[in-house]
Amino acid sequence: MEEHSVHNAVHRFIIADDHPLFRGAMRQTIEKQFASVKIIEAGSLDEVTAALDREEDVDMILLDLSMPGMRGFSGLMYLRAQYVGVPIVVVSGTEDPTTIRSAIEFGASGYIPKSLGIDVIQDGVSVVLEGGVWIPPDIDLNTVDEATKMAQRLASLTPQQVRVLMMLSQGLLNKQIAYELSVSEATVKAHVSAILQKLGVESRTQAVIAAAKIEAGQWQSIAG
């Protein structure tokens, strides 16, 4: 009976994927699951943020990692930092265990491979709506490798530190970052120092390299 109470509520979803056919399939899957639902489709990270700024009470983002603007995990980090209260479930064609573990470290509430059936996808969505975390049953979140350790360190950054690191990755100088964030250069320097300390690196160049590897998905070489 509890399941029916969940299904009777009005739910608002953002389906974020750059393939219209997959968005349509996900829309049908979600519409079959809930009696009353509002679905917003987005094909890029910019469209996701515009929808989140426009809509109130979004219950879940179903997010593809490889659509325009995502830059690997940096897009997930940005959404997690900017919209703290909205659960994000990654729906991806990638089934690599390290990628799945890292997505959870970066704040995703679930990870659903696109290859799974409708029933499994609906089950994952229900689990996350009820406050749980859903990943494929054969994935062990307790496995810790060098990539997971770096993901944990990156996940410890504050929202403002995430923004500073992304701007460092874009090649911006401290004064340019200060202008973009409307803060002082001293504040930016403090953020950069904190970023270096949390990531366990000695220079901003090393921090940018770590962030770039995260974006490119070069997990095996992160510790190098």
JSON list of C-alpha atoms in Angstrom, two decimals:
[
{"chain": "A", "resi": 1, "resn": "MET", "atom": "CA", "xyz": [0.00, 0.00, 0.00]},
{"chain": "A", "resi": 2, "resn": "GLU", "atom": "CA", "xyz": [2.92, 2.36, 0.60]},
{"chain": "A", "resi": 3, "resn": "GLU", "atom": "CA", "xyz": [3.81, 2.17, -3.07]},
{"chain": "A", "resi": 4, "resn": "HIS", "atom": "CA", "xyz": [0.36, 3.48, -4.01]},
{"chain": "A", "resi": 5, "resn": "SER", "atom": "CA", "xyz": [0.80, 6.54, -1.79]},
{"chain": "A", "resi": 6, "resn": "VAL", "atom": "CA", "xyz": [4.00, 7.37, -3.65]},
{"chain": "A", "resi": 7, "resn": "HIS", "atom": "CA", "xyz": [2.30, 6.88, -7.01]},
{"chain": "A", "resi": 8, "resn": "ASN", "atom": "CA", "xyz": [-0.66, 9.12, -6.14]},
{"chain": "A", "resi": 9, "resn": "ALA", "atom": "CA", "xyz": [1.53, 12.19, -5.57]},
{"chain": "A", "resi": 10, "resn": "VAL", "atom": "CA", "xyz": [2.27, 14.74, -8.29]},
{"chain": "A", "resi": 11, "resn": "HIS", "atom": "CA", "xyz": [5.89, 14.27, -9.32]},
{"chain": "A", "resi": 12, "resn": "ARG", "atom": "CA", "xyz": [8.09, 16.56, -11.39]},
{"chain": "A", "resi": 13, "resn": "PHE", "atom": "CA", "xyz": [11.00, 15.10, -13.34]},
{"chain": "A", "resi": 14, "resn": "ILE", "atom": "CA", "xyz": [13.69, 16.52, -15.59]},
{"chain": "A", "resi": 15, "resn": "ILE", "atom": "CA", "xyz": [14.83, 13.98, -18.18]},
{"chain": "A", "resi": 16, "resn": "ALA", "atom": "CA", "xyz": [18.23, 15.18, -19.36]},
{"chain": "A", "resi": 17, "resn": "ASP", "atom": "CA", "xyz": [19.67, 13.42, -22.41]},
{"chain": "A", "resi": 18, "resn": "ASP", "atom": "CA", "xyz": [20.77, 14.66, -25.83]},
{"chain": "A", "resi": 19, "resn": "HIS", "atom": "CA", "xyz": [19.03, 11.80, -27.66]},
{"chain": "A", "resi": 20, "resn": "PRO", "atom": "CA", "xyz": [15.33, 12.64, -28.24]},
{"chain": "A", "resi": 21, "resn": "LEU", "atom": "CA", "xyz": [14.39, 8.98, -28.78]},
{"chain": "A", "resi": 22, "resn": "PHE", "atom": "CA", "xyz": [15.82, 7.98, -25.40]},
{"chain": "A", "resi": 23, "resn": "ARG", "atom": "CA", "xyz": [14.12, 10.94, -23.71]},
{"chain": "A", "resi": 24, "resn": "GLY", "atom": "CA", "xyz": [10.85, 9.77, -25.23]},
{"chain": "A", "resi": 25, "resn": "ALA", "atom": "CA", "xyz": [11.38, 6.22, -23.98]},
{"chain": "A", "resi": 26, "resn": "MET", "atom": "CA", "xyz": [12.18, 7.47, -20.47]},
{"chain": "A", "resi": 27, "resn": "ARG", "atom": "CA", "xyz": [9.12, 9.75, -20.56]},
{"chain": "A", "resi": 28, "resn": "GLN", "atom": "CA", "xyz": [6.89, 6.75, -21.34]},
{"chain": "A", "resi": 29, "resn": "THR", "atom": "CA", "xyz": [8.54, 4.73, -18.57]},
{"chain": "A", "resi": 30, "resn": "ILE", "atom": "CA", "xyz": [7.95, 7.44, -15.96]},
{"chain": "A", "resi": 31, "resn": "GLU", "atom": "CA", "xyz": [4.42, 8.26, -17.15]},
{"chain": "A", "resi": 32, "resn": "LYS", "atom": "CA", "xyz": [3.46, 4.58, -16.77]},
{"chain": "A", "resi": 33, "resn": "GLN", "atom": "CA", "xyz": [4.82, 4.59, -13.23]},
{"chain": "A", "resi": 34, "resn": "PHE", "atom": "CA", "xyz": [2.92, 7.58, -11.80]},
{"chain": "A", "resi": 35, "resn": "ALA", "atom": "CA", "xyz": [-0.70, 8.64, -11.97]},
{"chain": "A", "resi": 36, "resn": "SER", "atom": "CA", "xyz": [0.17, 12.33, -12.01]},
{"chain": "A", "resi": 37, "resn": "VAL", "atom": "CA", "xyz": [3.50, 13.54, -13.37]},
{"chain": "A", "resi": 38, "resn": "LYS", "atom": "CA", "xyz": [5.08, 16.56, -15.02]},
{"chain": "A", "resi": 39, "resn": "ILE", "atom": "CA", "xyz": [8.11, 15.90, -17.19]},
{"chain": "A", "resi": 40, "resn": "ILE", "atom": "CA", "xyz": [10.55, 18.47, -18.56]},
{"chain": "A", "resi": 41, "resn": "GLU", "atom": "CA", "xyz": [12.97, 17.35, -21.24]},
{"chain": "A", "resi": 42, "resn": "ALA", "atom": "CA", "xyz": [16.48, 18.82, -21.56]},
{"chain": "A", "resi": 43, "resn": "GLY", "atom": "CA", "xyz": [19.20, 18.12, -24.11]},
{"chain": "A", "resi": 44, "resn": "SER", "atom": "CA", "xyz": [22.13, 19.93, -22.49]},
{"chain": "A", "resi": 45, "resn": "LEU", "atom": "CA", "xyz": [23.44, 21.05, -19.10]},
{"chain": "A", "resi": 46, "resn": "ASP", "atom": "CA", "xyz": [22.34, 24.63, -19.85]},
{"chain": "A", "resi": 47, "resn": "GLU", "atom": "CA", "xyz": [18.78, 23.43, -20.48]},
{"chain": "A", "resi": 48, "resn": "VAL", "atom": "CA", "xyz": [18.83, 21.52, -17.19]},
{"chain": "A", "resi": 49, "resn": "THR", "atom": "CA", "xyz": [19.92, 24.56, -15.18]},
{"chain": "A", "resi": 50, "resn": "ALA", "atom": "CA", "xyz": [17.37, 26.77, -16.97]},
{"chain": "A", "resi": 51, "resn": "ALA", "atom": "CA", "xyz": [14.61, 24.30, -16.09]},
{"chain": "A", "resi": 52, "resn": "LEU", "atom": "CA", "xyz": [15.73, 24.10, -12.45]},
{"chain": "A", "resi": 53, "resn": "ASP", "atom": "CA", "xyz": [15.79, 27.90, -12.19]},
{"chain": "A", "resi": 54, "resn": "ARG", "atom": "CA", "xyz": [12.33, 28.11, -13.76]},
{"chain": "A", "resi": 55, "resn": "GLU", "atom": "CA", "xyz": [10.53, 25.21, -12.07]},
{"chain": "A", "resi": 56, "resn": "GLU", "atom": "CA", "xyz": [9.72, 24.79, -8.40]},
{"chain": "A", "resi": 57, "resn": "ASP", "atom": "CA", "xyz": [9.76, 21.52, -6.50]},
{"chain": "A", "resi": 58, "resn": "VAL", "atom": "CA", "xyz": [11.55, 19.33, -9.03]},
{"chain": "A", "resi": 59, "resn": "ASP", "atom": "CA", "xyz": [11.56, 15.84, -7.51]},
{"chain": "A", "resi": 60, "resn": "MET", "atom": "CA", "xyz": [14.33, 14.26, -9.58]},
{"chain": "A", "resi": 61, "resn": "ILE", "atom": "CA", "xyz": [16.80, 14.77, -12.41]},
{"chain": "A", "resi": 62, "resn": "LEU", "atom": "CA", "xyz": [17.41, 11.76, -14.65]},
{"chain": "A", "resi": 63, "resn": "LEU", "atom": "CA", "xyz": [20.82, 12.71, -16.00]},
{"chain": "A", "resi": 64, "resn": "ASP", "atom": "CA", "xyz": [22.98, 11.46, -18.87]},
{"chain": "A", "resi": 65, "resn": "LEU", "atom": "CA", "xyz": [26.69, 12.06, -18.23]},
{"chain": "A", "resi": 66, "resn": "SER", "atom": "CA", "xyz": [27.67, 12.50, -21.88]},
{"chain": "A", "resi": 67, "resn": "MET", "atom": "CA", "xyz": [25.33, 15.23, -23.15]},
{"chain": "A", "resi": 68, "resn": "PRO", "atom": "CA", "xyz": [26.59, 18.72, -24.17]},
{"chain": "A", "resi": 69, "resn": "GLY", "atom": "CA", "xyz": [27.99, 20.81, -21.31]},
{"chain": "A", "resi": 70, "resn": "MET", "atom": "CA", "xyz": [28.50, 17.94, -18.89]},
{"chain": "A", "resi": 71, "resn": "ARG", "atom": "CA", "xyz": [32.31, 17.58, -19.24]},
{"chain": "A", "resi": 72, "resn": "GLY", "atom": "CA", "xyz": [32.40, 14.22, -17.51]},
{"chain": "A", "resi": 73, "resn": "PHE", "atom": "CA", "xyz": [31.62, 14.44, -13.82]},
{"chain": "A", "resi": 74, "resn": "SER", "atom": "CA", "xyz": [32.07, 18.22, -13.59]},
{"chain": "A", "resi": 75, "resn": "GLY", "atom": "CA", "xyz": [28.46, 18.75, -14.69]},
{"chain": "A", "resi": 76, "resn": "LEU", "atom": "CA", "xyz": [27.20, 16.42, -11.97]},
{"chain": "A", "resi": 77, "resn": "MET", "atom": "CA", "xyz": [29.39, 18.22, -9.43]},
{"chain": "A", "resi": 78, "resn": "TYR", "atom": "CA", "xyz": [28.01, 21.57, -10.56]},
{"chain": "A", "resi": 79, "resn": "LEU", "atom": "CA", "xyz": [24.36, 20.48, -10.34]},
{"chain": "A", "resi": 80, "resn": "ARG", "atom": "CA", "xyz": [24.96, 18.89, -6.94]},
{"chain": "A", "resi": 81, "resn": "ALA", "atom": "CA", "xyz": [26.58, 22.11, -5.69]},
{"chain": "A", "resi": 82, "resn": "GLN", "atom": "CA", "xyz": [23.98, 24.48, -7.14]},
{"chain": "A", "resi": 83, "resn": "TYR", "atom": "CA", "xyz": [20.76, 22.53, -6.47]},
{"chain": "A", "resi": 84, "resn": "VAL", "atom": "CA", "xyz": [21.43, 20.71, -3.24]},
{"chain": "A", "resi": 85, "resn": "GLY", "atom": "CA", "xyz": [17.89, 19.52, -2.58]},
{"chain": "A", "resi": 86, "resn": "VAL", "atom": "CA", "xyz": [17.16, 17.84, -5.91]},
{"chain": "A", "resi": 87, "resn": "PRO", "atom": "CA", "xyz": [18.06, 14.13, -6.19]},
{"chain": "A", "resi": 88, "resn": "ILE", "atom": "CA", "xyz": [20.06, 13.22, -9.29]},
{"chain": "A", "resi": 89, "resn": "VAL", "atom": "CA", "xyz": [19.91, 9.77, -10.83]},
{"chain": "A", "resi": 90, "resn": "VAL", "atom": "CA", "xyz": [22.50, 9.11, -13.53]},
{"chain": "A", "resi": 91, "resn": "VAL", "atom": "CA", "xyz": [21.07, 7.16, -16.47]},
{"chain": "A", "resi": 92, "resn": "SER", "atom": "CA", "xyz": [24.04, 6.16, -18.59]},
{"chain": "A", "resi": 93, "resn": "GLY", "atom": "CA", "xyz": [25.23, 3.74, -21.23]},
{"chain": "A", "resi": 94, "resn": "THR", "atom": "CA", "xyz": [28.42, 3.26, -19.20]},
{"chain": "A", "resi": 95, "resn": "GLU", "atom": "CA", "xyz": [28.33, 0.29, -16.84]},
{"chain": "A", "resi": 96, "resn": "ASP", "atom": "CA", "xyz": [31.91, 0.49, -15.53]},
{"chain": "A", "resi": 97, "resn": "PRO", "atom": "CA", "xyz": [31.90, -0.15, -11.74]},
{"chain": "A", "resi": 98, "resn": "THR", "atom": "CA", "xyz": [34.44, 2.63, -11.05]},
{"chain": "A", "resi": 99, "resn": "THR", "atom": "CA", "xyz": [32.29, 5.15, -12.93]},
{"chain": "A", "resi": 100, "resn": "ILE", "atom": "CA", "xyz": [29.21, 4.07, -10.97]},
{"chain": "A", "resi": 101, "resn": "ARG", "atom": "CA", "xyz": [31.01, 4.33, -7.61]},
{"chain": "A", "resi": 102, "resn": "SER", "atom": "CA", "xyz": [32.43, 7.73, -8.52]},
{"chain": "A", "resi": 103, "resn": "ALA", "atom": "CA", "xyz": [29.02, 9.08, -9.58]},
{"chain": "A", "resi": 104, "resn": "ILE", "atom": "CA", "xyz": [27.69, 8.20, -6.13]},
{"chain": "A", "resi": 105, "resn": "GLU", "atom": "CA", "xyz": [30.75, 9.83, -4.49]},
{"chain": "A", "resi": 106, "resn": "PHE", "atom": "CA", "xyz": [30.01, 13.01, -6.48]},
{"chain": "A", "resi": 107, "resn": "GLY", "atom": "CA", "xyz": [26.50, 13.13, -5.04]},
{"chain": "A", "resi": 108, "resn": "ALA", "atom": "CA", "xyz": [24.26, 11.13, -7.37]},
{"chain": "A", "resi": 109, "resn": "SER", "atom": "CA", "xyz": [21.43, 9.36, -5.53]},
{"chain": "A", "resi": 110, "resn": "GLY", "atom": "CA", "xyz": [21.35, 6.56, -8.06]},
{"chain": "A", "resi": 111, "resn": "TYR", "atom": "CA", "xyz": [22.95, 5.11, -11.17]},
{"chain": "A", "resi": 112, "resn": "ILE", "atom": "CA", "xyz": [20.83, 3.23, -13.69]},
{"chain": "A", "resi": 113, "resn": "PRO", "atom": "CA", "xyz": [22.50, 1.68, -16.77]},
{"chain": "A", "resi": 114, "resn": "LYS", "atom": "CA", "xyz": [20.49, 2.30, -19.95]},
{"chain": "A", "resi": 115, "resn": "SER", "atom": "CA", "xyz": [20.62, -1.41, -20.75]},
{"chain": "A", "resi": 116, "resn": "LEU", "atom": "CA", "xyz": [18.28, -2.30, -17.87]},
{"chain": "A", "resi": 117, "resn": "GLY", "atom": "CA", "xyz": [14.59, -3.05, -18.35]},
{"chain": "A", "resi": 118, "resn": "ILE", "atom": "CA", "xyz": [11.63, -0.80, -17.60]},
{"chain": "A", "resi": 119, "resn": "ASP", "atom": "CA", "xyz": [10.76, -2.57, -14.35]},
{"chain": "A", "resi": 120, "resn": "VAL", "atom": "CA", "xyz": [14.29, -2.11, -12.98]},
{"chain": "A", "resi": 121, "resn": "ILE", "atom": "CA", "xyz": [14.38, 1.57, -13.98]},
{"chain": "A", "resi": 122, "resn": "GLN", "atom": "CA", "xyz": [11.03, 2.17, -12.27]},
{"chain": "A", "resi": 123, "resn": "ASP", "atom": "CA", "xyz": [12.26, 0.38, -9.16]},
{"chain": "A", "resi": 124, "resn": "GLY", "atom": "CA", "xyz": [15.39, 2.57, -9.07]},
{"chain": "A", "resi": 125, "resn": "VAL", "atom": "CA", "xyz": [13.31, 5.74, -9.40]},
{"chain": "A", "resi": 126, "resn": "SER", "atom": "CA", "xyz": [11.00, 4.65, -6.57]},
{"chain": "A", "resi": 127, "resn": "VAL", "atom": "CA", "xyz": [13.90, 3.84, -4.25]},
{"chain": "A", "resi": 128, "resn": "VAL", "atom": "CA", "xyz": [15.46, 7.28, -4.76]},
{"chain": "A", "resi": 129, "resn": "LEU", "atom": "CA", "xyz": [12.13, 9.09, -4.35]},
{"chain": "A", "resi": 130, "resn": "GLU", "atom": "CA", "xyz": [11.76, 7.38, -0.99]},
{"chain": "A", "resi": 131, "resn": "GLY", "atom": "CA", "xyz": [15.16, 8.69, 0.09]},
{"chain": "A", "resi": 132, "resn": "GLY", "atom": "CA", "xyz": [17.33, 5.72, -0.78]},
{"chain": "A", "resi": 133, "resn": "VAL", "atom": "CA", "xyz": [20.26, 5.17, -3.11]},
{"chain": "A", "resi": 134, "resn": "TRP", "atom": "CA", "xyz": [19.94, 2.79, -6.07]},
{"chain": "A", "resi": 135, "resn": "ILE", "atom": "CA", "xyz": [22.78, 1.15, -7.97]},
{"chain": "A", "resi": 136, "resn": "PRO", "atom": "CA", "xyz": [22.98, -2.15, -9.85]},
{"chain": "A", "resi": 137, "resn": "PRO", "atom": "CA", "xyz": [23.01, -5.01, -7.31]},
{"chain": "A", "resi": 138, "resn": "ASP", "atom": "CA", "xyz": [26.39, -6.33, -8.47]},
{"chain": "A", "resi": 139, "resn": "ILE", "atom": "CA", "xyz": [28.23, -3.07, -7.65]},
{"chain": "A", "resi": 140, "resn": "ASP", "atom": "CA", "xyz": [30.15, -2.86, -4.37]},
{"chain": "A", "resi": 141, "resn": "LEU", "atom": "CA", "xyz": [30.35, 0.71, -3.08]},
{"chain": "A", "resi": 142, "resn": "ASN", "atom": "CA", "xyz": [32.90, -0.32, -0.47]},
{"chain": "A", "resi": 143, "resn": "THR", "atom": "CA", "xyz": [35.62, -0.98, -3.05]},
{"chain": "A", "resi": 144, "resn": "VAL", "atom": "CA", "xyz": [38.16, 1.85, -2.76]},
{"chain": "A", "resi": 145, "resn": "ASP", "atom": "CA", "xyz": [40.75, 2.39, -5.50]},
{"chain": "A", "resi": 146, "resn": "GLU", "atom": "CA", "xyz": [42.81, 5.47, -6.38]},
{"chain": "A", "resi": 147, "resn": "ALA", "atom": "CA", "xyz": [40.03, 6.82, -8.57]},
{"chain": "A", "resi": 148, "resn": "THR", "atom": "CA", "xyz": [37.51, 6.49, -5.77]},
{"chain": "A", "resi": 149, "resn": "LYS", "atom": "CA", "xyz": [39.87, 8.24, -3.35]},
{"chain": "A", "resi": 150, "resn": "MET", "atom": "CA", "xyz": [40.21, 11.19, -5.73]},
{"chain": "A", "resi": 151, "resn": "ALA", "atom": "CA", "xyz": [36.44, 11.24, -6.21]},
{"chain": "A", "resi": 152, "resn": "GLN", "atom": "CA", "xyz": [36.02, 11.39, -2.44]},
{"chain": "A", "resi": 153, "resn": "ARG", "atom": "CA", "xyz": [38.46, 14.30, -2.22]},
{"chain": "A", "resi": 154, "resn": "LEU", "atom": "CA", "xyz": [36.72, 16.19, -5.02]},
{"chain": "A", "resi": 155, "resn": "ALA", "atom": "CA", "xyz": [33.35, 15.50, -3.41]},
{"chain": "A", "resi": 156, "resn": "SER", "atom": "CA", "xyz": [34.59, 17.23, -0.24]},
{"chain": "A", "resi": 157, "resn": "LEU", "atom": "CA", "xyz": [34.82, 20.59, -2.04]},
{"chain": "A", "resi": 158, "resn": "THR", "atom": "CA", "xyz": [32.24, 23.22, -1.15]},
{"chain": "A", "resi": 159, "resn": "PRO", "atom": "CA", "xyz": [29.93, 24.57, -3.90]},
{"chain": "A", "resi": 160, "resn": "GLN", "atom": "CA", "xyz": [32.07, 27.71, -4.24]},
{"chain": "A", "resi": 161, "resn": "GLN", "atom": "CA", "xyz": [35.27, 25.65, -4.41]},
{"chain": "A", "resi": 162, "resn": "VAL", "atom": "CA", "xyz": [33.73, 23.53, -7.18]},
{"chain": "A", "resi": 163, "resn": "ARG", "atom": "CA", "xyz": [33.02, 26.70, -9.16]},
{"chain": "A", "resi": 164, "resn": "VAL", "atom": "CA", "xyz": [36.58, 27.99, -8.59]},
{"chain": "A", "resi": 165, "resn": "LEU", "atom": "CA", "xyz": [38.09, 24.67, -9.71]},
{"chain": "A", "resi": 166, "resn": "MET", "atom": "CA", "xyz": [35.94, 24.67, -12.87]},
{"chain": "A", "resi": 167, "resn": "MET", "atom": "CA", "xyz": [37.11, 28.20, -13.65]},
{"chain": "A", "resi": 168, "resn": "LEU", "atom": "CA", "xyz": [40.73, 27.22, -13.02]},
{"chain": "A", "resi": 169, "resn": "SER", "atom": "CA", "xyz": [40.19, 24.41, -15.52]},
{"chain": "A", "resi": 170, "resn": "GLN", "atom": "CA", "xyz": [39.02, 26.99, -18.04]},
{"chain": "A", "resi": 171, "resn": "GLY", "atom": "CA", "xyz": [42.29, 28.86, -17.65]},
{"chain": "A", "resi": 172, "resn": "LEU", "atom": "CA", "xyz": [40.94, 31.85, -15.75]},
{"chain": "A", "resi": 173, "resn": "LEU", "atom": "CA", "xyz": [43.28, 33.89, -13.55]},
{"chain": "A", "resi": 174, "resn": "ASN", "atom": "CA", "xyz": [42.49, 34.68, -9.93]},
{"chain": "A", "resi": 175, "resn": "LYS", "atom": "CA", "xyz": [41.37, 38.21, -10.76]},
{"chain": "A", "resi": 176, "resn": "GLN", "atom": "CA", "xyz": [39.07, 36.92, -13.51]},
{"chain": "A", "resi": 177, "resn": "ILE", "atom": "CA", "xyz": [37.56, 34.36, -11.15]},
{"chain": "A", "resi": 178, "resn": "ALA", "atom": "CA", "xyz": [37.10, 37.07, -8.52]},
{"chain": "A", "resi": 179, "resn": "TYR", "atom": "CA", "xyz": [35.24, 39.20, -11.06]},
{"chain": "A", "resi": 180, "resn": "GLU", "atom": "CA", "xyz": [33.00, 36.31, -12.19]},
{"chain": "A", "resi": 181, "resn": "LEU", "atom": "CA", "xyz": [32.09, 35.36, -8.61]},
{"chain": "A", "resi": 182, "resn": "SER", "atom": "CA", "xyz": [31.89, 38.95, -7.29]},
{"chain": "A", "resi": 183, "resn": "VAL", "atom": "CA", "xyz": [34.41, 38.27, -4.56]},
{"chain": "A", "resi": 184, "resn": "SER", "atom": "CA", "xyz": [37.88, 39.59, -3.71]},
{"chain": "A", "resi": 185, "resn": "GLU", "atom": "CA", "xyz": [41.12, 38.13, -5.09]},
{"chain": "A", "resi": 186, "resn": "ALA", "atom": "CA", "xyz": [42.05, 37.25, -1.50]},
{"chain": "A", "resi": 187, "resn": "THR", "atom": "CA", "xyz": [38.91, 35.13, -1.25]},
{"chain": "A", "resi": 188, "resn": "VAL", "atom": "CA", "xyz": [39.79, 33.33, -4.48]},
{"chain": "A", "resi": 189, "resn": "LYS", "atom": "CA", "xyz": [43.32, 32.66, -3.21]},
{"chain": "A", "resi": 190, "resn": "ALA", "atom": "CA", "xyz": [41.85, 31.21, -0.02]},
{"chain": "A", "resi": 191, "resn": "HIS", "atom": "CA", "xyz": [39.59, 28.95, -2.08]},
{"chain": "A", "resi": 192, "resn": "VAL", "atom": "CA", "xyz": [42.51, 27.82, -4.25]},
{"chain": "A", "resi": 193, "resn": "SER", "atom": "CA", "xyz": [44.57, 26.99, -1.14]},
{"chain": "A", "resi": 194, "resn": "ALA", "atom": "CA", "xyz": [41.68, 24.99, 0.30]},
{"chain": "A", "resi": 195, "resn": "ILE", "atom": "CA", "xyz": [41.22, 23.15, -3.02]},
{"chain": "A", "resi": 196, "resn": "LEU", "atom": "CA", "xyz": [44.91, 22.18, -3.12]},
{"chain": "A", "resi": 197, "resn": "GLN", "atom": "CA", "xyz": [44.76, 20.94, 0.46]},
{"chain": "A", "resi": 198, "resn": "LYS", "atom": "CA", "xyz": [41.59, 18.90, -0.05]},
{"chain": "A", "resi": 199, "resn": "LEU", "atom": "CA", "xyz": [42.86, 17.33, -3.28]},
{"chain": "A", "resi": 200, "resn": "GLY", "atom": "CA", "xyz": [46.26, 16.57, -1.80]},
{"chain": "A", "resi": 201, "resn": "VAL", "atom": "CA", "xyz": [48.16, 18.39, -4.58]},
{"chain": "A", "resi": 202, "resn": "GLU", "atom": "CA", "xyz": [50.84, 21.08, -4.44]},
{"chain": "A", "resi": 203, "resn": "SER", "atom": "CA", "xyz": [49.95, 23.42, -7.30]},
{"chain": "A", "resi": 204, "resn": "ARG", "atom": "CA", "xyz": [46.94, 24.77, -9.16]},
{"chain": "A", "resi": 205, "resn": "THR", "atom": "CA", "xyz": [48.32, 23.05, -12.27]},
{"chain": "A", "resi": 206, "resn": "GLN", "atom": "CA", "xyz": [48.06, 19.68, -10.54]},
{"chain": "A", "resi": 207, "resn": "ALA", "atom": "CA", "xyz": [44.53, 20.53, -9.41]},
{"chain": "A", "resi": 208, "resn": "VAL", "atom": "CA", "xyz": [43.56, 21.40, -12.99]},
{"chain": "A", "resi": 209, "resn": "ILE", "atom": "CA", "xyz": [45.13, 18.14, -14.24]},
{"chain": "A", "resi": 210, "resn": "ALA", "atom": "CA", "xyz": [43.10, 16.16, -11.67]},
{"chain": "A", "resi": 211, "resn": "ALA", "atom": "CA", "xyz": [39.92, 17.97, -12.68]},
{"chain": "A", "resi": 212, "resn": "ALA", "atom": "CA", "xyz": [40.66, 17.44, -16.38]},
{"chain": "A", "resi": 213, "resn": "LYS", "atom": "CA", "xyz": [41.12, 13.71, -15.86]},
{"chain": "A", "resi": 214, "resn": "ILE", "atom": "CA", "xyz": [37.81, 13.59, -14.02]},
{"chain": "A", "resi": 215, "resn": "GLU", "atom": "CA", "xyz": [36.13, 15.32, -16.95]},
{"chain": "A", "resi": 216, "resn": "ALA", "atom": "CA", "xyz": [37.74, 13.01, -19.51]},
{"chain": "A", "resi": 217, "resn": "GLY", "atom": "CA", "xyz": [36.95, 9.91, -17.49]},
{"chain": "A", "resi": 218, "resn": "GLN", "atom": "CA", "xyz": [40.64, 8.91, -17.37]},
{"chain": "A", "resi": 219, "resn": "TRP", "atom": "CA", "xyz": [40.15, 7.15, -14.08]},
{"chain": "A", "resi": 220, "resn": "GLN", "atom": "CA", "xyz": [43.11, 4.80, -14.20]},
{"chain": "A", "resi": 221, "resn": "SER", "atom": "CA", "xyz": [45.62, 7.66, -14.55]},
{"chain": "A", "resi": 222, "resn": "ILE", "atom": "CA", "xyz": [44.24, 9.99, -11.90]},
{"chain": "A", "resi": 223, "resn": "ALA", "atom": "CA", "xyz": [46.80, 9.04, -9.30]},
{"chain": "A", "resi": 224, "resn": "GLY", "atom": "CA", "xyz": [49.70, 9.44, -11.71]}
]
